[in-house]
Short mmCIF file of C-alpha atoms in Angstrom, two decimals:
data_model
loop_
_atom_site.label_atom_id
_atom_site.label_comp_id
_atom_site.label_asym_id
_atom_site.label_seq_id
_atom_site.Cartn_x
_atom_site.Cartn_y
_atom_site.Cartn_z
CA MET A 1 0.00 0.00 0.00
CA ASP A 2 1.56 3.31 -1.12
CA ILE A 3 0.83 6.87 0.06
CA TYR A 4 -1.90 7.32 -2.57
CA ASP A 5 -3.83 4.31 -1.24
CA VAL A 6 -3.41 5.54 2.35
CA PHE A 7 -4.91 8.94 1.52
CA PHE A 8 -7.73 7.38 -0.49
CA TYR A 9 -8.84 5.22 2.47
CA LEU A 10 -8.44 8.14 4.89
CA SER A 11 -10.51 10.33 2.56
CA LEU A 12 -13.39 7.83 2.74
CA GLY A 13 -13.56 8.46 6.49
CA ALA A 14 -13.24 12.24 6.06
CA GLY A 15 -15.91 12.21 3.30
CA PHE A 16 -18.28 10.30 5.57
CA MET A 17 -17.64 12.84 8.33
CA MET A 18 -18.40 15.72 5.93
CA ALA A 19 -21.60 13.99 4.75
CA PHE A 20 -22.56 13.42 8.40
CA ASN A 21 -22.13 17.15 9.04
CA LEU A 22 -24.13 18.02 5.93
CA GLY A 23 -27.02 16.01 7.32
CA ALA A 24 -26.65 17.38 10.84
CA ASN A 25 -26.40 21.05 9.84
CA ASP A 26 -27.38 21.94 6.25
CA VAL A 27 -30.10 19.37 5.76
CA ALA A 28 -31.64 20.10 9.15
CA ASN A 29 -32.42 23.59 7.78
CA SER A 30 -34.76 22.11 5.19
CA MET A 31 -37.03 20.66 7.87
CA ALA A 32 -36.56 23.36 10.52
CA SER A 33 -39.56 25.54 9.64
CA ALA A 34 -41.88 22.51 9.41
CA VAL A 35 -40.70 21.33 12.85
CA GLY A 36 -40.82 24.84 14.32
CA ALA A 37 -44.39 25.30 13.05
CA LYS A 38 -45.28 21.85 14.44
CA ALA A 39 -46.36 20.58 11.02
CA ILE A 40 -44.28 17.48 11.81
CA SER A 41 -42.38 16.20 14.85
CA VAL A 42 -38.58 16.06 15.07
CA ARG A 43 -38.75 12.26 14.76
CA GLN A 44 -40.88 12.51 11.60
CA ALA A 45 -38.54 15.17 10.17
CA VAL A 46 -35.51 12.96 10.80
CA PHE A 47 -37.22 10.00 9.13
CA ILE A 48 -38.45 11.99 6.09
CA ALA A 49 -35.21 13.95 5.58
CA GLY A 50 -33.04 10.85 6.12
CA ILE A 51 -34.90 8.81 3.49
CA LEU A 52 -35.37 11.61 0.93
CA ASN A 53 -31.79 12.86 1.22
CA PHE A 54 -30.44 9.34 0.73
CA VAL A 55 -32.67 8.86 -2.33
CA GLY A 56 -31.68 12.31 -3.67
CA ALA A 57 -27.97 11.71 -3.09
CA VAL A 58 -27.82 8.20 -4.57
CA PHE A 59 -30.32 8.39 -7.45
CA LEU A 60 -30.38 12.09 -8.38
CA GLY A 61 -26.89 13.11 -7.21
CA SER A 62 -24.34 14.05 -9.82
CA HIS A 63 -22.39 11.05 -11.08
CA VAL A 64 -19.89 13.33 -12.74
CA THR A 65 -18.69 16.26 -10.71
CA ALA A 66 -16.20 19.02 -11.40
CA THR A 67 -12.92 18.41 -9.68
CA VAL A 68 -14.04 19.83 -6.42
CA SER A 69 -11.85 22.84 -6.58
CA LYS A 70 -15.24 24.41 -7.41
CA GLY A 71 -13.48 27.07 -9.43
CA ILE A 72 -11.89 28.50 -6.28
CA ILE A 73 -8.35 27.49 -7.22
CA ASN A 74 -6.72 26.48 -10.47
CA PRO A 75 -5.29 22.98 -9.86
CA ALA A 76 -3.20 23.26 -13.06
CA SER A 77 -1.00 25.82 -11.24
CA ILE A 78 0.08 23.12 -8.77
CA SER A 79 2.33 20.69 -10.63
CA ASP A 80 2.61 17.92 -8.00
CA PRO A 81 -0.63 15.83 -7.86
CA LYS A 82 0.41 14.50 -4.43
CA ILE A 83 0.24 18.07 -3.08
CA ILE A 84 -3.31 18.46 -4.46
CA MET A 85 -4.30 15.12 -2.92
CA ILE A 86 -2.95 16.10 0.51
CA GLY A 87 -4.57 19.53 0.15
CA MET A 88 -7.97 18.12 -0.76
CA PHE A 89 -7.83 15.78 2.23
CA ALA A 90 -6.82 18.67 4.52
CA ALA A 91 -9.69 20.78 3.12
CA LEU A 92 -12.21 17.99 3.67
CA LEU A 93 -11.06 17.47 7.24
CA ALA A 94 -10.95 21.22 8.07
CA ALA A 95 -14.43 21.89 6.65
CA GLY A 96 -15.84 18.85 8.46
CA ILE A 97 -14.37 19.91 11.81
CA TRP A 98 -15.76 23.49 11.52
CA VAL A 99 -19.29 22.35 10.54
CA LEU A 100 -19.23 19.79 13.38
CA ILE A 101 -18.29 22.52 15.91
CA ALA A 102 -21.11 24.73 14.59
CA THR A 103 -23.59 21.84 14.82
CA LEU A 104 -22.59 21.00 18.40
CA THR A 105 -23.25 24.65 19.32
CA SER A 106 -26.63 24.39 17.48
CA LEU A 107 -25.78 27.10 14.94
CA PRO A 108 -26.46 26.83 11.19
CA VAL A 109 -23.48 27.43 8.86
CA SER A 110 -22.90 26.82 5.17
CA SER A 111 -21.00 23.61 4.44
CA THR A 112 -20.43 24.86 0.88
CA HIS A 113 -18.64 27.96 2.19
CA SER A 114 -16.69 25.80 4.66
CA ILE A 115 -15.29 23.60 1.90
CA VAL A 116 -14.68 26.65 -0.32
CA GLY A 117 -12.72 28.40 2.47
CA ALA A 118 -10.74 25.25 3.22
CA ILE A 119 -9.79 24.71 -0.45
CA MET A 120 -8.79 28.38 -0.74
CA GLY A 121 -6.57 27.99 2.37
CA PHE A 122 -4.47 25.09 1.14
CA GLY A 123 -4.47 26.53 -2.41
CA MET A 124 -2.84 29.77 -1.23
CA VAL A 125 -0.13 27.87 0.63
CA ALA A 126 0.50 25.36 -2.14
CA GLY A 127 0.39 27.66 -5.17
CA GLY A 128 0.43 31.26 -3.89
CA ALA A 129 -2.30 33.90 -3.88
CA ASP A 130 -2.47 33.90 -7.71
CA VAL A 131 -3.82 30.35 -7.72
CA VAL A 132 -7.07 31.56 -6.10
CA ASN A 133 -9.93 32.77 -8.31
CA TRP A 134 -10.61 36.02 -6.44
CA LEU A 135 -13.50 36.94 -8.75
CA LYS A 136 -15.28 33.77 -7.64
CA MET A 137 -14.48 34.53 -4.01
CA GLY A 138 -15.96 38.02 -4.51
CA GLY A 139 -19.19 36.42 -5.75
CA ILE A 140 -19.33 34.28 -2.61
CA VAL A 141 -18.86 37.28 -0.35
CA LEU A 142 -21.61 39.07 -2.29
CA SER A 143 -23.94 36.10 -1.74
CA TRP A 144 -23.50 36.46 2.06
CA ILE A 145 -25.24 39.81 1.75
CA ILE A 146 -27.69 39.18 -1.08
CA SER A 147 -29.16 35.78 -0.18
CA PRO A 148 -30.30 36.46 3.42
CA PHE A 149 -31.76 39.88 2.55
CA PHE A 150 -33.44 38.64 -0.61
CA ALA A 151 -34.98 35.62 1.20
CA SER A 152 -35.96 37.88 4.07
CA ALA A 153 -37.78 40.26 1.70
CA ILE A 154 -39.66 37.43 -0.05
CA GLY A 155 -40.60 35.76 3.26
CA TYR A 156 -41.83 39.12 4.57
CA PHE A 157 -43.88 39.78 1.42
CA VAL A 158 -45.46 36.29 1.30
CA PHE A 159 -46.47 36.25 4.95
CA THR A 160 -47.75 39.85 4.83
CA SER A 161 -49.79 38.94 1.77
CA ILE A 162 -51.26 35.82 3.46
CA ARG A 163 -52.13 37.90 6.49
CA LYS A 164 -53.70 40.69 4.44
CA LYS A 165 -55.60 38.46 1.99
CA ILE A 166 -56.66 35.70 4.40
CA LEU A 167 -55.98 36.00 8.13
CA TYR A 168 -57.08 39.65 8.60
CA LYS A 169 -60.26 39.27 6.56
CA LYS A 170 -63.62 38.88 8.28
CA HIS A 171 -64.54 35.82 6.18
CA PHE A 172 -61.09 34.25 6.32
CA ILE A 173 -62.33 30.72 5.57
CA GLN A 174 -63.73 31.79 2.20
CA GLN A 175 -60.54 33.75 1.59
CA ALA A 176 -58.44 30.65 2.37
CA LYS A 177 -60.47 28.65 -0.17
CA LYS A 178 -59.81 31.40 -2.72
CA TRP A 179 -56.09 32.05 -2.09
CA ALA A 180 -54.65 28.71 -0.87
CA PRO A 181 -54.92 27.06 -4.34
CA PHE A 182 -53.08 30.08 -5.80
CA TRP A 183 -50.17 29.69 -3.37
CA ILE A 184 -50.11 25.91 -3.91
CA ALA A 185 -49.95 26.37 -7.71
CA LEU A 186 -47.23 29.02 -7.39
CA THR A 187 -45.22 26.73 -5.09
CA VAL A 188 -45.50 23.82 -7.53
CA ALA A 189 -44.33 26.09 -10.38
CA LEU A 190 -41.33 27.08 -8.24
CA ILE A 191 -40.58 23.44 -7.43
CA MET A 192 -40.81 22.45 -11.12
CA LEU A 193 -38.37 25.20 -12.15
CA SER A 194 -36.11 24.35 -9.24
CA PHE A 195 -36.10 20.66 -10.28
CA LEU A 196 -35.29 21.55 -13.89
CA TYR A 197 -32.50 24.02 -13.04
CA LYS A 198 -31.10 22.88 -9.68
CA THR A 199 -30.95 19.08 -9.73
CA PRO A 200 -28.38 17.17 -11.81
CA VAL A 201 -31.20 15.19 -13.51
CA GLY A 202 -33.01 18.40 -14.50
CA LYS A 203 -29.78 20.00 -15.76
CA ASP A 204 -29.13 16.96 -17.98
CA LEU A 205 -32.41 17.70 -19.81
CA ASN A 206 -30.94 21.09 -20.80
CA LEU A 207 -34.35 22.59 -21.66
CA PRO A 208 -34.60 26.17 -22.98
CA TRP A 209 -35.94 28.69 -20.46
CA ALA A 210 -39.19 29.23 -22.44
CA VAL A 211 -39.94 25.48 -22.54
CA SER A 212 -39.24 25.12 -18.81
CA LEU A 213 -41.53 28.05 -18.10
CA LEU A 214 -44.27 26.51 -20.25
CA ILE A 215 -43.98 23.14 -18.45
CA ALA A 216 -44.05 24.84 -15.03
CA ALA A 217 -47.09 26.94 -16.01
CA GLY A 218 -48.94 23.90 -17.37
CA VAL A 219 -48.30 21.80 -14.27
CA ALA A 220 -49.18 24.73 -12.00
CA GLY A 221 -52.49 25.23 -13.85
CA ALA A 222 -53.42 21.56 -13.41
CA VAL A 223 -52.37 21.68 -9.74
CA TYR A 224 -54.46 24.83 -9.18
CA CYS A 225 -57.63 22.96 -10.27
CA LEU A 226 -56.76 19.94 -8.11
CA ALA A 227 -55.84 22.14 -5.12
CA TRP A 228 -59.11 24.07 -5.41
CA TRP A 229 -61.03 20.78 -5.19
CA ILE A 230 -58.94 19.47 -2.25
CA VAL A 231 -59.10 22.74 -0.29
CA SER A 232 -62.88 22.90 -0.82
CA ARG A 233 -63.17 19.45 0.74
CA LEU A 234 -60.80 20.34 3.60
CA VAL A 235 -62.61 23.61 4.39
CA ARG A 236 -66.32 22.88 4.16
CA ASP A 237 -67.68 24.84 7.09
CA ALA A 238 -67.47 28.64 6.68
CA GLU A 239 -67.78 29.02 10.48
CA GLU A 240 -64.58 27.09 11.31
CA GLY A 241 -61.77 28.91 13.18
CA PRO A 242 -58.31 30.12 12.06
CA GLU A 243 -56.87 26.66 12.88
CA THR A 244 -58.49 25.39 9.67
CA VAL A 245 -56.44 27.87 7.64
CA GLU A 246 -53.30 26.65 9.43
CA THR A 247 -54.27 23.04 8.59
CA VAL A 248 -54.32 23.85 4.87
CA PHE A 249 -50.89 25.51 5.03
CA ARG A 250 -49.56 22.67 7.22
CA LYS A 251 -50.12 20.19 4.41
CA MET A 252 -48.48 22.56 1.90
CA GLN A 253 -45.50 23.00 4.19
CA VAL A 254 -44.86 19.26 4.57
CA GLY A 255 -44.83 18.99 0.75
CA THR A 256 -42.31 21.81 0.27
CA SER A 257 -40.04 20.47 3.04
CA CYS A 258 -40.01 17.02 1.39
CA TYR A 259 -38.98 18.53 -1.92
CA VAL A 260 -36.20 20.61 -0.32
CA ALA A 261 -34.85 17.48 1.42
CA LEU A 262 -34.81 15.52 -1.86
CA SER A 263 -33.09 18.26 -3.89
CA GLN A 264 -30.61 18.98 -1.09
CA GLY A 265 -29.48 15.33 -1.12
CA ALA A 266 -29.05 15.51 -4.91
CA ASN A 267 -27.10 18.78 -4.89
CA ASP A 268 -25.09 18.84 -1.68
CA VAL A 269 -23.72 15.30 -1.65
CA ALA A 270 -20.98 16.57 -4.01
CA ASN A 271 -19.67 18.82 -1.21
CA ALA A 272 -18.72 15.72 0.76
CA ILE A 273 -18.05 13.19 -1.96
CA GLY A 274 -16.49 15.47 -4.60
CA PRO A 275 -13.12 15.77 -2.80
CA VAL A 276 -13.13 12.00 -2.15
CA ALA A 277 -13.71 11.38 -5.87
CA ALA A 278 -10.81 13.71 -6.72
CA ILE A 279 -8.48 11.92 -4.29
CA TYR A 280 -9.62 8.57 -5.69
CA LEU A 281 -8.81 9.81 -9.20
CA ILE A 282 -5.35 11.06 -8.18
CA SER A 283 -4.60 7.80 -6.34
CA ARG A 284 -5.54 5.83 -9.48
CA GLU A 285 -4.21 8.05 -12.29
CA HIS A 286 -1.61 10.08 -10.33
CA GLN A 287 -3.10 13.23 -11.89
CA LEU A 288 -6.21 15.41 -11.46
CA LEU A 289 -8.44 15.42 -14.54
CA ALA A 290 -10.96 18.12 -15.42
CA GLN A 291 -13.87 16.02 -14.21
CA ALA A 292 -14.18 13.03 -11.94
CA ASP A 293 -16.59 10.12 -12.31
CA VAL A 294 -18.21 9.51 -8.95
CA PRO A 295 -18.74 5.77 -8.35
CA MET A 296 -22.18 4.76 -7.05
CA SER A 297 -20.56 3.30 -3.90
CA MET A 298 -19.30 6.80 -2.99
CA LEU A 299 -22.74 8.35 -3.49
CA ILE A 300 -24.15 5.64 -1.21
CA LEU A 301 -21.45 6.48 1.37
CA GLY A 302 -22.50 10.15 1.14
CA GLY A 303 -26.21 9.32 1.34
CA VAL A 304 -25.72 7.12 4.43
CA GLY A 305 -23.55 9.82 6.06
CA ILE A 306 -26.21 12.50 5.48
CA ALA A 307 -28.97 10.24 6.85
CA VAL A 308 -26.93 9.32 9.97
CA GLY A 309 -26.00 12.99 10.55
CA ILE A 310 -29.57 14.27 10.52
CA GLY A 311 -30.65 11.33 12.67
CA LEU A 312 -28.07 11.90 15.42
CA LEU A 313 -27.54 15.68 15.51
CA GLY A 314 -30.08 17.26 13.13
CA HIS A 315 -32.39 18.21 16.01
CA LYS A 316 -29.90 20.81 17.32
CA VAL A 317 -29.91 23.10 14.26
CA MET A 318 -33.64 22.43 13.66
CA ALA A 319 -34.39 23.77 17.14
CA THR A 320 -32.42 26.98 16.48
CA VAL A 321 -33.73 27.81 12.99
CA GLY A 322 -37.28 26.59 13.65
CA GLY A 323 -37.80 27.92 17.17
CA ARG A 324 -35.16 30.24 18.61
CA ILE A 325 -35.09 33.08 16.03
CA THR A 326 -38.84 33.69 15.94
CA GLN A 327 -42.04 31.76 16.66
CA LEU A 328 -43.41 29.95 13.61
CA THR A 329 -46.92 28.85 12.68
CA ASN A 330 -47.84 26.91 9.55
CA THR A 331 -48.64 30.03 7.49
CA ARG A 332 -45.37 31.63 8.63
CA GLY A 333 -43.46 28.38 7.99
CA PHE A 334 -44.89 28.19 4.49
CA ALA A 335 -43.71 31.79 3.83
CA VAL A 336 -40.23 30.78 5.08
CA ASP A 337 -40.04 27.76 2.74
CA PHE A 338 -41.29 29.81 -0.20
CA GLY A 339 -38.81 32.65 0.48
CA ALA A 340 -35.81 30.33 0.86
CA ALA A 341 -36.65 28.19 -2.20
CA SER A 342 -37.27 31.27 -4.41
CA THR A 343 -33.96 32.82 -3.37
CA VAL A 344 -31.94 29.68 -4.05
CA LEU A 345 -33.57 29.25 -7.47
CA VAL A 346 -33.19 32.88 -8.61
CA ALA A 347 -29.66 33.37 -7.23
CA SER A 348 -28.42 30.06 -8.67
CA ASN A 349 -29.71 30.98 -12.11
CA MET A 350 -27.90 34.32 -11.81
CA GLY A 351 -24.68 32.36 -11.17
CA LEU A 352 -24.36 33.38 -7.52
CA PRO A 353 -23.08 30.62 -5.20
CA VAL A 354 -25.98 31.07 -2.80
CA SER A 355 -26.16 29.14 0.48
CA THR A 356 -29.43 27.37 1.36
CA THR A 357 -28.58 27.91 5.03
CA HIS A 358 -28.29 31.68 4.60
CA ALA A 359 -31.52 31.81 2.56
CA ALA A 360 -33.46 29.74 5.14
CA VAL A 361 -32.32 31.88 8.09
CA GLY A 362 -32.96 35.10 6.12
CA ALA A 363 -36.53 33.98 5.33
CA VAL A 364 -37.19 33.13 8.99
CA VAL A 365 -36.04 36.63 9.99
CA GLY A 366 -38.19 38.27 7.27
CA VAL A 367 -41.31 36.42 8.42
CA GLY A 368 -40.54 37.35 12.03
CA MET A 369 -40.02 41.01 11.08
CA ALA A 370 -43.50 41.07 9.55
CA ARG A 371 -44.72 41.02 13.18
CA GLY A 372 -42.27 43.70 14.32
CA PHE A 373 -38.69 43.84 15.65
CA ARG A 374 -39.68 42.35 18.99
CA ALA A 375 -40.73 39.11 17.28
CA VAL A 376 -37.10 38.36 16.31
CA ASP A 377 -34.42 37.28 18.80
CA PHE A 378 -31.46 39.35 17.57
CA ARG A 379 -29.08 37.79 20.11
CA VAL A 380 -29.49 34.39 18.44
CA LEU A 381 -29.32 36.01 14.99
CA GLY A 382 -26.10 37.84 15.96
CA LYS A 383 -24.41 34.55 16.94
CA ILE A 384 -25.47 32.97 13.64
CA VAL A 385 -24.11 35.89 11.57
CA LEU A 386 -20.83 35.78 13.53
CA TYR A 387 -20.43 32.10 12.62
CA TRP A 388 -21.16 32.90 8.95
CA VAL A 389 -18.45 35.57 8.90
CA LEU A 390 -15.96 33.25 10.62
CA THR A 391 -16.67 30.23 8.40
CA VAL A 392 -14.30 30.97 5.49
CA PRO A 393 -11.29 32.28 7.51
CA ILE A 394 -11.49 29.51 10.14
CA ALA A 395 -11.90 26.76 7.54
CA ALA A 396 -8.98 28.27 5.56
CA VAL A 397 -6.62 28.52 8.57
CA THR A 398 -7.52 25.01 9.83
CA SER A 399 -6.95 23.63 6.34
CA ILE A 400 -3.53 25.33 6.14
CA VAL A 401 -2.46 23.90 9.52
CA ILE A 402 -3.56 20.34 8.62
CA PHE A 403 -2.00 20.65 5.15
CA GLU A 404 1.37 21.79 6.50
CA LEU A 405 1.42 19.03 9.12
CA LEU A 406 0.62 16.34 6.56
CA LYS A 407 3.13 17.74 4.07
CA ALA A 408 5.86 17.67 6.74
CA ILE A 409 5.01 14.02 7.50
CA CYS A 410 4.77 12.90 3.86
CA TYR A 411 7.79 14.71 2.38
#
């Protein structure tokens, strides 16, 4: 067994740890609003997210991923493939350690930004500052500002609209029958577009924007008719209380949370398994190619890691995002899901490396702000923002330390 084999086997463990952290921190965000609004219990959320993330990671996850440098560094500037292999392992380990620390303190951070910061760290040491794509890094910094505020604005608008059109009306039951099918149809259109543009399977179809829009509009129209019939059956008595309105939105919220869990498994598994695939490729070919085939066994490893992570530690971040920033009901939770999903879809199509974590927290704050400043716990929010700011520098420094130690041992 040579040094390449040793690092490959070690990377399997580090990749599993990163996938575990993805499940415990990032994925927990997808179910947080549903749990906070009591649409489902923590146990149900763990079960649903565990299964759907595994299915998303294994069957919809990308089987061919870019070489994990994610455009942050140019691997061609580093001539020794062994250095890249050690660096990728150091980055994986550093990002995993930081996300684990954040999870244990119950704070949501972006695993994508952790791995980006860690890769940037070792890249600067191995190839100098010029090896880093600073334009890409600028886009990431910009997304820290844009995604939370954008999601916050959409969440605020959606919940204010629901309140104005339904909850504040005298005949709110009739209003719910009128407006709930509209929001359901709009959500389905969003999900359709998100599936076509955000998941690897949808991207493979490579449909023109106009065709995608036509498909989404057609499906949304059919869903509107079906939703109108279902809501009419759910809300038969015009004298029922506001809880009936919440029941309608509860069912919508469970649906959106399930979709987010499925697409997150498909998209985010590459954060954990991508570096492992790159190390596997270097250990086999002794060079880093432009793209790496990801074996099914690695996707299964990532899927299992995500499922175990959300099962063991997912409840910590769920409790913070779903309950400690502001109090959520089903209508508020629906506005959160809609705001976060819209932001991720729009920002991704604009080419911004948006974080689902930042969008989810931003939407929660926006919905809370709709009820005034006192409805938001800014002490909890301050801690979360501090962790966001620290993510890239801490992951970078940790990665540099691990990289230098390993290089000293191996050379």
